[in-house]
Amino acid sequence: MRLLDLTLSLPSDNLALDEALLIVAEEGSGGEVLRFCELPTPAVIVGAGGSVAIDVNVPACETDGIPILRRSSGGGTVLLGPGCLCFSLVLDYDRAPGLDQIPLSNRYVLGRVLTALQPIAPTASIEGTSDLVLGHSEAVKISGNAQQRKRRYFLHHGTLLCGFDLGLIPKYLNAPERQPPYRYNRPHADFVANLKVQSAELKALLINEWQPMGEYAPVPWETVRQLVTEKYSRDDWNRRR
C-alpha cells in the first residue's frame, strides 16, 4: 500500500481521482493506496443510486453556488468541505478473508479505523451499515462510508468530521428518505458531531494503522481527465436521478 495525500481544487476532479485509483489498480498498474482529501469549499455528493430531488435542497445549493455531484460508490448523500477529512482506500480482496463480501469488508475497514481512533475516541463504535458513532443511547455520527467494487479490488470511501460547520448540513441536505434505526428520526443537527481533533492528527493515526510504504506515483492523470469529461462534469451523470 502507498500513500496519496492530495486534494484537487474541484470536487469533480477529486471524485474522478478516487475512481481512477480503483481503475488503474484493477488494470494492474496501480495497487493498494490510502488517499486523503479535504475539499476547500462545500459540495454536495450524492451516492451512485441516490436521488438529488429527494436528498438535496436544490434551490439553496443553487442560490449559494454549492455544486451537486454524484460519486461512483453507493451510500447516502453527504455534504463535504473544510473540516471533513475524506479518506479513500483501494484494497485487494486477497489482503484478508471476506473482503469479497460487502458486509465483511465494511467491518474489516471500519474495525481498523476504530483501532486508529482509539487514542482520541476509545468508545467509538460501528452502527448501521457502515457508520462510525460516539455514544450509545443516542449515538452521534462521526463517519459515513461507502464502496465501489471491481473484480479484484474495491474502493472504500470514508469521512471523518473534525471541525466541520455542522449547521450547513440541514441547510443543503433534506432529511434522508432511508434512515438507520439508531437515528430515531433525529434532524441532522442532533445526529452528527465533530471529533475534537484536527485533520492532521487524524491523518497521522490512519497512517500509523495502515502503514503505507512510500508515496503513490504516478498519479493517473489521463484517467482522471477522461472520467471528468465523460462523467463527473456532466448533468446526465450528476443529476440523473
PDB file of C-alpha atoms in Angstrom:
ATOM      1  CA  MET A   1       0.000   0.000   0.000  1.00  0.00           C
ATOM      2  CA  ARG A   2       1.129   3.528  -0.808  1.00  0.00           C
ATOM      3  CA  LEU A   3       0.037   6.968   0.426  1.00  0.00           C
ATOM      4  CA  LEU A   4      -1.536   9.769  -1.622  1.00  0.00           C
ATOM      5  CA  ASP A   5      -2.303  12.928   0.356  1.00  0.00           C
ATOM      6  CA  LEU A   6      -3.724  15.029  -2.456  1.00  0.00           C
ATOM      7  CA  THR A   7      -6.697  17.394  -2.651  1.00  0.00           C
ATOM      8  CA  LEU A   8      -7.523  18.821  -6.060  1.00  0.00           C
ATOM      9  CA  SER A   9      -9.215  22.186  -6.439  1.00  0.00           C
ATOM     10  CA  LEU A  10     -12.501  20.943  -7.934  1.00  0.00           C
ATOM     11  CA  PRO A  11     -14.814  18.379  -6.284  1.00  0.00           C
ATOM     12  CA  SER A  12     -15.383  16.723  -9.670  1.00  0.00           C
ATOM     13  CA  ASP A  13     -11.653  16.110 -10.037  1.00  0.00           C
ATOM     14  CA  ASN A  14     -11.417  14.617  -6.545  1.00  0.00           C
ATOM     15  CA  LEU A  15     -14.237  12.172  -7.276  1.00  0.00           C
ATOM     16  CA  ALA A  16     -12.597  11.251 -10.561  1.00  0.00           C
ATOM     17  CA  LEU A  17      -9.240  10.670  -8.870  1.00  0.00           C
ATOM     18  CA  ASP A  18     -10.711   8.171  -6.414  1.00  0.00           C
ATOM     19  CA  GLU A  19     -12.338   6.183  -9.201  1.00  0.00           C
ATOM     20  CA  ALA A  20      -9.180   6.417 -11.309  1.00  0.00           C
ATOM     21  CA  LEU A  21      -7.156   4.869  -8.472  1.00  0.00           C
ATOM     22  CA  LEU A  22      -9.550   1.913  -8.470  1.00  0.00           C
ATOM     23  CA  ILE A  23      -9.462   1.565 -12.250  1.00  0.00           C
ATOM     24  CA  VAL A  24      -5.679   1.501 -12.549  1.00  0.00           C
ATOM     25  CA  ALA A  25      -5.413  -0.941  -9.636  1.00  0.00           C
ATOM     26  CA  GLU A  26      -7.818  -3.266 -11.414  1.00  0.00           C
ATOM     27  CA  GLU A  27      -5.813  -2.887 -14.624  1.00  0.00           C
ATOM     28  CA  GLY A  28      -2.642  -3.900 -12.802  1.00  0.00           C
ATOM     29  CA  SER A  29      -0.757  -0.593 -12.884  1.00  0.00           C
ATOM     30  CA  GLY A  30      -1.839   0.898  -9.545  1.00  0.00           C
ATOM     31  CA  GLY A  31      -2.188  -1.269  -6.471  1.00  0.00           C
ATOM     32  CA  GLU A  32      -3.385  -0.560  -2.961  1.00  0.00           C
ATOM     33  CA  VAL A  33      -3.489   3.056  -1.803  1.00  0.00           C
ATOM     34  CA  LEU A  34      -4.572   5.201   1.134  1.00  0.00           C
ATOM     35  CA  ARG A  35      -5.654   8.647  -0.016  1.00  0.00           C
ATOM     36  CA  PHE A  36      -6.609  11.757   1.958  1.00  0.00           C
ATOM     37  CA  CYS A  37      -8.676  14.667   0.677  1.00  0.00           C
ATOM     38  CA  GLU A  38     -10.318  17.686   2.347  1.00  0.00           C
ATOM     39  CA  LEU A  39     -12.362  19.840  -0.020  1.00  0.00           C
ATOM     40  CA  PRO A  40     -11.568  23.565   0.295  1.00  0.00           C
ATOM     41  CA  THR A  41     -15.217  24.608  -0.237  1.00  0.00           C
ATOM     42  CA  PRO A  42     -18.535  22.839   0.431  1.00  0.00           C
ATOM     43  CA  ALA A  43     -20.006  20.419  -2.100  1.00  0.00           C
ATOM     44  CA  VAL A  44     -22.970  18.042  -2.019  1.00  0.00           C
ATOM     45  CA  ILE A  45     -22.047  14.499  -3.062  1.00  0.00           C
ATOM     46  CA  VAL A  46     -24.864  12.082  -3.905  1.00  0.00           C
ATOM     47  CA  GLY A  47     -24.349   8.314  -3.805  1.00  0.00           C
ATOM     48  CA  ALA A  48     -24.382   6.423  -7.096  1.00  0.00           C
ATOM     49  CA  GLY A  49     -28.001   5.356  -6.604  1.00  0.00           C
ATOM     50  CA  GLY A  50     -29.207   8.409  -4.670  1.00  0.00           C
ATOM     51  CA  SER A  51     -31.866  10.923  -5.664  1.00  0.00           C
ATOM     52  CA  VAL A  52     -30.981  14.605  -5.996  1.00  0.00           C
ATOM     53  CA  ALA A  53     -34.646  15.588  -5.821  1.00  0.00           C
ATOM     54  CA  ILE A  54     -35.225  13.664  -2.582  1.00  0.00           C
ATOM     55  CA  ASP A  55     -31.909  14.182  -0.784  1.00  0.00           C
ATOM     56  CA  VAL A  56     -30.830  17.712  -1.718  1.00  0.00           C
ATOM     57  CA  ASN A  57     -32.199  21.195  -1.075  1.00  0.00           C
ATOM     58  CA  VAL A  58     -31.510  22.141  -4.682  1.00  0.00           C
ATOM     59  CA  PRO A  59     -32.754  25.778  -4.510  1.00  0.00           C
ATOM     60  CA  ALA A  60     -30.468  26.529  -1.522  1.00  0.00           C
ATOM     61  CA  CYS A  61     -27.481  24.932  -3.262  1.00  0.00           C
ATOM     62  CA  GLU A  62     -28.096  26.830  -6.485  1.00  0.00           C
ATOM     63  CA  THR A  63     -28.572  30.132  -4.653  1.00  0.00           C
ATOM     64  CA  ASP A  64     -25.282  29.707  -2.765  1.00  0.00           C
ATOM     65  CA  GLY A  65     -23.323  28.148  -5.618  1.00  0.00           C
ATOM     66  CA  ILE A  66     -22.879  24.779  -3.897  1.00  0.00           C
ATOM     67  CA  PRO A  67     -22.077  22.123  -6.543  1.00  0.00           C
ATOM     68  CA  ILE A  68     -24.111  18.923  -6.602  1.00  0.00           C
ATOM     69  CA  LEU A  69     -22.161  15.904  -7.818  1.00  0.00           C
ATOM     70  CA  ARG A  70     -22.605  12.145  -7.862  1.00  0.00           C
ATOM     71  CA  ARG A  71     -19.885   9.705  -6.803  1.00  0.00           C
ATOM     72  CA  SER A  72     -19.220   6.237  -8.164  1.00  0.00           C
ATOM     73  CA  SER A  73     -19.783   4.452  -4.844  1.00  0.00           C
ATOM     74  CA  GLY A  74     -23.066   3.705  -3.106  1.00  0.00           C
ATOM     75  CA  GLY A  75     -24.296   5.069   0.203  1.00  0.00           C
ATOM     76  CA  GLY A  76     -26.168   8.198   1.134  1.00  0.00           C
ATOM     77  CA  THR A  77     -25.875  11.853   0.200  1.00  0.00           C
ATOM     78  CA  VAL A  78     -23.296  13.897   2.121  1.00  0.00           C
ATOM     79  CA  LEU A  79     -22.039  17.447   2.382  1.00  0.00           C
ATOM     80  CA  LEU A  80     -18.253  17.717   2.240  1.00  0.00           C
ATOM     81  CA  GLY A  81     -15.963  20.672   2.847  1.00  0.00           C
ATOM     82  CA  PRO A  82     -13.369  22.078   5.242  1.00  0.00           C
ATOM     83  CA  GLY A  83     -13.322  20.130   8.490  1.00  0.00           C
ATOM     84  CA  CYS A  84     -14.474  16.897   6.852  1.00  0.00           C
ATOM     85  CA  LEU A  85     -11.493  14.644   6.197  1.00  0.00           C
ATOM     86  CA  CYS A  86     -12.133  12.184   3.389  1.00  0.00           C
ATOM     87  CA  PHE A  87     -10.090   9.006   3.327  1.00  0.00           C
ATOM     88  CA  SER A  88     -10.140   6.519   0.469  1.00  0.00           C
ATOM     89  CA  LEU A  89      -8.733   3.024   0.399  1.00  0.00           C
ATOM     90  CA  VAL A  90      -8.216   0.872  -2.680  1.00  0.00           C
ATOM     91  CA  LEU A  91      -7.750  -2.654  -1.365  1.00  0.00           C
ATOM     92  CA  ASP A  92      -7.070  -6.059  -2.899  1.00  0.00           C
ATOM     93  CA  TYR A  93      -9.632  -8.724  -1.979  1.00  0.00           C
ATOM     94  CA  ASP A  94      -6.742 -11.077  -1.238  1.00  0.00           C
ATOM     95  CA  ARG A  95      -5.395  -8.984   1.654  1.00  0.00           C
ATOM     96  CA  ALA A  96      -7.849 -10.515   4.167  1.00  0.00           C
ATOM     97  CA  PRO A  97     -10.608 -13.175   4.244  1.00  0.00           C
ATOM     98  CA  GLY A  98     -14.103 -11.960   3.422  1.00  0.00           C
ATOM     99  CA  LEU A  99     -13.213  -8.799   1.541  1.00  0.00           C
ATOM    100  CA  ASP A 100     -15.143 -10.062  -1.466  1.00  0.00           C
ATOM    101  CA  GLN A 101     -18.319  -9.532   0.604  1.00  0.00           C
ATOM    102  CA  ILE A 102     -19.585  -6.033   1.323  1.00  0.00           C
ATOM    103  CA  PRO A 103     -20.639  -6.500   4.991  1.00  0.00           C
ATOM    104  CA  LEU A 104     -17.392  -8.216   5.949  1.00  0.00           C
ATOM    105  CA  SER A 105     -15.245  -5.720   4.063  1.00  0.00           C
ATOM    106  CA  ASN A 106     -17.023  -2.821   5.774  1.00  0.00           C
ATOM    107  CA  ARG A 107     -16.357  -4.437   9.149  1.00  0.00           C
ATOM    108  CA  TYR A 108     -12.724  -5.032   8.252  1.00  0.00           C
ATOM    109  CA  VAL A 109     -12.059  -1.442   7.172  1.00  0.00           C
ATOM    110  CA  LEU A 110     -14.099   0.205   9.917  1.00  0.00           C
ATOM    111  CA  GLY A 111     -12.584  -2.060  12.539  1.00  0.00           C
ATOM    112  CA  ARG A 112      -9.157  -0.833  11.577  1.00  0.00           C
ATOM    113  CA  VAL A 113     -10.347   2.781  11.548  1.00  0.00           C
ATOM    114  CA  LEU A 114     -11.690   2.275  15.080  1.00  0.00           C
ATOM    115  CA  THR A 115      -8.304   0.913  16.124  1.00  0.00           C
ATOM    116  CA  ALA A 116      -6.683   4.028  14.668  1.00  0.00           C
ATOM    117  CA  LEU A 117      -9.116   6.272  16.573  1.00  0.00           C
ATOM    118  CA  GLN A 118      -8.560   4.577  19.952  1.00  0.00           C
ATOM    119  CA  PRO A 119      -6.255   7.336  21.312  1.00  0.00           C
ATOM    120  CA  ILE A 120      -8.879  10.043  20.699  1.00  0.00           C
ATOM    121  CA  ALA A 121     -12.225   8.189  20.622  1.00  0.00           C
ATOM    122  CA  PRO A 122     -11.905   4.962  22.632  1.00  0.00           C
ATOM    123  CA  THR A 123     -15.681   4.458  22.864  1.00  0.00           C
ATOM    124  CA  ALA A 124     -16.409   4.912  19.143  1.00  0.00           C
ATOM    125  CA  SER A 125     -18.286   2.035  17.521  1.00  0.00           C
ATOM    126  CA  ILE A 126     -19.900   0.829  14.312  1.00  0.00           C
ATOM    127  CA  GLU A 127     -23.620   1.397  13.786  1.00  0.00           C
ATOM    128  CA  GLY A 128     -25.944   0.846  10.852  1.00  0.00           C
ATOM    129  CA  THR A 129     -24.459  -0.486   7.649  1.00  0.00           C
ATOM    130  CA  SER A 130     -21.238   1.496   7.697  1.00  0.00           C
ATOM    131  CA  ASP A 131     -21.317   4.417  10.168  1.00  0.00           C
ATOM    132  CA  LEU A 132     -18.950   5.248  12.997  1.00  0.00           C
ATOM    133  CA  VAL A 133     -20.552   6.841  16.048  1.00  0.00           C
ATOM    134  CA  LEU A 134     -19.882   8.195  19.510  1.00  0.00           C
ATOM    135  CA  GLY A 135     -22.145   7.328  22.444  1.00  0.00           C
ATOM    136  CA  HIS A 136     -24.772   4.660  22.880  1.00  0.00           C
ATOM    137  CA  SER A 137     -28.339   5.641  23.828  1.00  0.00           C
ATOM    138  CA  GLU A 138     -28.433   8.459  21.266  1.00  0.00           C
ATOM    139  CA  ALA A 139     -25.276   7.852  19.273  1.00  0.00           C
ATOM    140  CA  VAL A 140     -23.980  10.687  17.092  1.00  0.00           C
ATOM    141  CA  LYS A 141     -22.416  10.012  13.718  1.00  0.00           C
ATOM    142  CA  ILE A 142     -18.804  10.986  13.063  1.00  0.00           C
ATOM    143  CA  SER A 143     -18.163   8.985   9.896  1.00  0.00           C
ATOM    144  CA  GLY A 144     -20.064   7.702   6.879  1.00  0.00           C
ATOM    145  CA  ASN A 145     -18.678   5.168   4.407  1.00  0.00           C
ATOM    146  CA  ALA A 146     -19.414   3.645   1.002  1.00  0.00           C
ATOM    147  CA  GLN A 147     -17.833   1.321  -1.533  1.00  0.00           C
ATOM    148  CA  GLN A 148     -17.363   0.711  -5.241  1.00  0.00           C
ATOM    149  CA  ARG A 149     -16.243  -2.771  -6.243  1.00  0.00           C
ATOM    150  CA  LYS A 150     -14.432  -4.370  -9.171  1.00  0.00           C
ATOM    151  CA  ARG A 151     -13.357  -7.969  -9.773  1.00  0.00           C
ATOM    152  CA  ARG A 152     -10.017  -7.844  -7.874  1.00  0.00           C
ATOM    153  CA  TYR A 153     -10.051  -4.551  -5.965  1.00  0.00           C
ATOM    154  CA  PHE A 154     -12.572  -2.363  -4.174  1.00  0.00           C
ATOM    155  CA  LEU A 155     -12.696   1.330  -3.303  1.00  0.00           C
ATOM    156  CA  HIS A 156     -13.782   2.286   0.211  1.00  0.00           C
ATOM    157  CA  HIS A 157     -14.717   5.954   0.766  1.00  0.00           C
ATOM    158  CA  GLY A 158     -14.941   7.319   4.296  1.00  0.00           C
ATOM    159  CA  THR A 159     -15.433  10.669   6.015  1.00  0.00           C
ATOM    160  CA  LEU A 160     -14.353  11.855   9.452  1.00  0.00           C
ATOM    161  CA  LEU A 161     -15.878  15.047  10.854  1.00  0.00           C
ATOM    162  CA  CYS A 162     -13.255  17.168  12.600  1.00  0.00           C
ATOM    163  CA  GLY A 163     -14.227  20.826  12.666  1.00  0.00           C
ATOM    164  CA  PHE A 164     -16.936  20.842  10.009  1.00  0.00           C
ATOM    165  CA  ASP A 165     -19.622  23.546  10.097  1.00  0.00           C
ATOM    166  CA  LEU A 166     -22.462  21.204  11.032  1.00  0.00           C
ATOM    167  CA  GLY A 167     -25.055  23.937  10.546  1.00  0.00           C
ATOM    168  CA  LEU A 168     -24.528  23.735   6.803  1.00  0.00           C
ATOM    169  CA  ILE A 169     -25.842  20.156   6.626  1.00  0.00           C
ATOM    170  CA  PRO A 170     -29.563  20.911   7.221  1.00  0.00           C
ATOM    171  CA  LYS A 171     -29.229  23.980   5.000  1.00  0.00           C
ATOM    172  CA  TYR A 172     -28.258  21.986   1.914  1.00  0.00           C
ATOM    173  CA  LEU A 173     -29.473  18.437   2.613  1.00  0.00           C
ATOM    174  CA  ASN A 174     -33.002  17.209   3.208  1.00  0.00           C
ATOM    175  CA  ALA A 175     -33.718  14.544   5.796  1.00  0.00           C
ATOM    176  CA  PRO A 176     -32.778  11.233   4.154  1.00  0.00           C
ATOM    177  CA  GLU A 177     -35.591   9.033   2.906  1.00  0.00           C
ATOM    178  CA  ARG A 178     -33.940   5.924   4.395  1.00  0.00           C
ATOM    179  CA  GLN A 179     -32.513   6.209   7.905  1.00  0.00           C
ATOM    180  CA  PRO A 180     -30.697   3.704  10.116  1.00  0.00           C
ATOM    181  CA  PRO A 181     -32.726   2.635  13.162  1.00  0.00           C
ATOM    182  CA  TYR A 182     -30.268   4.235  15.587  1.00  0.00           C
ATOM    183  CA  ARG A 183     -31.041   7.686  14.158  1.00  0.00           C
ATOM    184  CA  TYR A 184     -34.576   7.702  15.660  1.00  0.00           C
ATOM    185  CA  ASN A 185     -35.709  10.305  13.064  1.00  0.00           C
ATOM    186  CA  ARG A 186     -33.428  12.915  14.600  1.00  0.00           C
ATOM    187  CA  PRO A 187     -32.686  16.008  12.465  1.00  0.00           C
ATOM    188  CA  HIS A 188     -29.194  16.441  11.067  1.00  0.00           C
ATOM    189  CA  ALA A 189     -28.141  18.840  13.825  1.00  0.00           C
ATOM    190  CA  ASP A 190     -28.860  16.244  16.537  1.00  0.00           C
ATOM    191  CA  PHE A 191     -27.404  13.307  14.640  1.00  0.00           C
ATOM    192  CA  VAL A 192     -23.848  14.344  13.662  1.00  0.00           C
ATOM    193  CA  ALA A 193     -20.826  15.507  15.665  1.00  0.00           C
ATOM    194  CA  ASN A 194     -17.208  16.505  15.188  1.00  0.00           C
ATOM    195  CA  LEU A 195     -14.217  14.716  16.613  1.00  0.00           C
ATOM    196  CA  LYS A 196     -12.256  17.174  18.745  1.00  0.00           C
ATOM    197  CA  VAL A 197      -9.046  16.921  16.717  1.00  0.00           C
ATOM    198  CA  GLN A 198      -7.534  18.452  13.615  1.00  0.00           C
ATOM    199  CA  SER A 199      -7.398  16.616  10.314  1.00  0.00           C
ATOM    200  CA  ALA A 200      -3.599  16.381  10.525  1.00  0.00           C
ATOM    201  CA  GLU A 201      -3.887  14.252  13.686  1.00  0.00           C
ATOM    202  CA  LEU A 202      -6.475  12.001  12.051  1.00  0.00           C
ATOM    203  CA  LYS A 203      -4.176  11.503   9.068  1.00  0.00           C
ATOM    204  CA  ALA A 204      -1.308  10.518  11.351  1.00  0.00           C
ATOM    205  CA  LEU A 205      -3.495   7.999  13.201  1.00  0.00           C
ATOM    206  CA  LEU A 206      -4.716   6.387   9.982  1.00  0.00           C
ATOM    207  CA  ILE A 207      -1.213   6.259   8.515  1.00  0.00           C
ATOM    208  CA  ASN A 208       0.026   4.573  11.667  1.00  0.00           C
ATOM    209  CA  GLU A 209      -2.719   1.944  11.371  1.00  0.00           C
ATOM    210  CA  TRP A 210      -2.459   1.205   7.649  1.00  0.00           C
ATOM    211  CA  GLN A 211       1.320   1.625   7.340  1.00  0.00           C
ATOM    212  CA  PRO A 212       1.564   2.731   3.697  1.00  0.00           C
ATOM    213  CA  MET A 213       5.034   2.244   2.263  1.00  0.00           C
ATOM    214  CA  GLY A 214       6.061   5.377   0.403  1.00  0.00           C
ATOM    215  CA  GLU A 215       4.252   7.841  -1.819  1.00  0.00           C
ATOM    216  CA  TYR A 216       1.816   6.799  -4.533  1.00  0.00           C
ATOM    217  CA  ALA A 217       3.081   7.529  -8.049  1.00  0.00           C
ATOM    218  CA  PRO A 218       2.419   8.123 -10.824  1.00  0.00           C
ATOM    219  CA  VAL A 219      -0.978   9.760 -10.390  1.00  0.00           C
ATOM    220  CA  PRO A 220      -3.240   8.528 -13.227  1.00  0.00           C
ATOM    221  CA  TRP A 221      -3.983  11.969 -14.611  1.00  0.00           C
ATOM    222  CA  GLU A 222      -5.146  10.757 -18.022  1.00  0.00           C
ATOM    223  CA  THR A 223      -7.784   8.526 -16.430  1.00  0.00           C
ATOM    224  CA  VAL A 224      -8.836  11.403 -14.149  1.00  0.00           C
ATOM    225  CA  ARG A 225      -9.322  13.754 -17.103  1.00  0.00           C
ATOM    226  CA  GLN A 226     -11.280  11.137 -19.015  1.00  0.00           C
ATOM    227  CA  LEU A 227     -13.598  10.475 -16.064  1.00  0.00           C
ATOM    228  CA  VAL A 228     -14.211  14.194 -15.528  1.00  0.00           C
ATOM    229  CA  THR A 229     -15.025  14.699 -19.212  1.00  0.00           C
ATOM    230  CA  GLU A 230     -17.219  11.637 -19.601  1.00  0.00           C
ATOM    231  CA  LYS A 231     -18.890  11.500 -16.188  1.00  0.00           C
ATOM    232  CA  TYR A 232     -18.254  13.946 -13.347  1.00  0.00           C
ATOM    233  CA  SER A 233     -18.738  17.176 -15.314  1.00  0.00           C
ATOM    234  CA  ARG A 234     -21.988  16.003 -16.916  1.00  0.00           C
ATOM    235  CA  ASP A 235     -25.533  16.626 -15.723  1.00  0.00           C
ATOM    236  CA  ASP A 236     -26.649  13.320 -17.216  1.00  0.00           C
ATOM    237  CA  TRP A 237     -24.472  11.664 -14.546  1.00  0.00           C
ATOM    238  CA  ASN A 238     -24.743  14.089 -11.630  1.00  0.00           C
ATOM    239  CA  ARG A 239     -28.466  14.836 -11.982  1.00  0.00           C
ATOM    240  CA  ARG A 240     -29.621  11.513 -13.456  1.00  0.00           C
ATOM    241  CA  ARG A 241     -31.988  10.937 -10.535  1.00  0.00           C
TER     242      ARG A 241
END
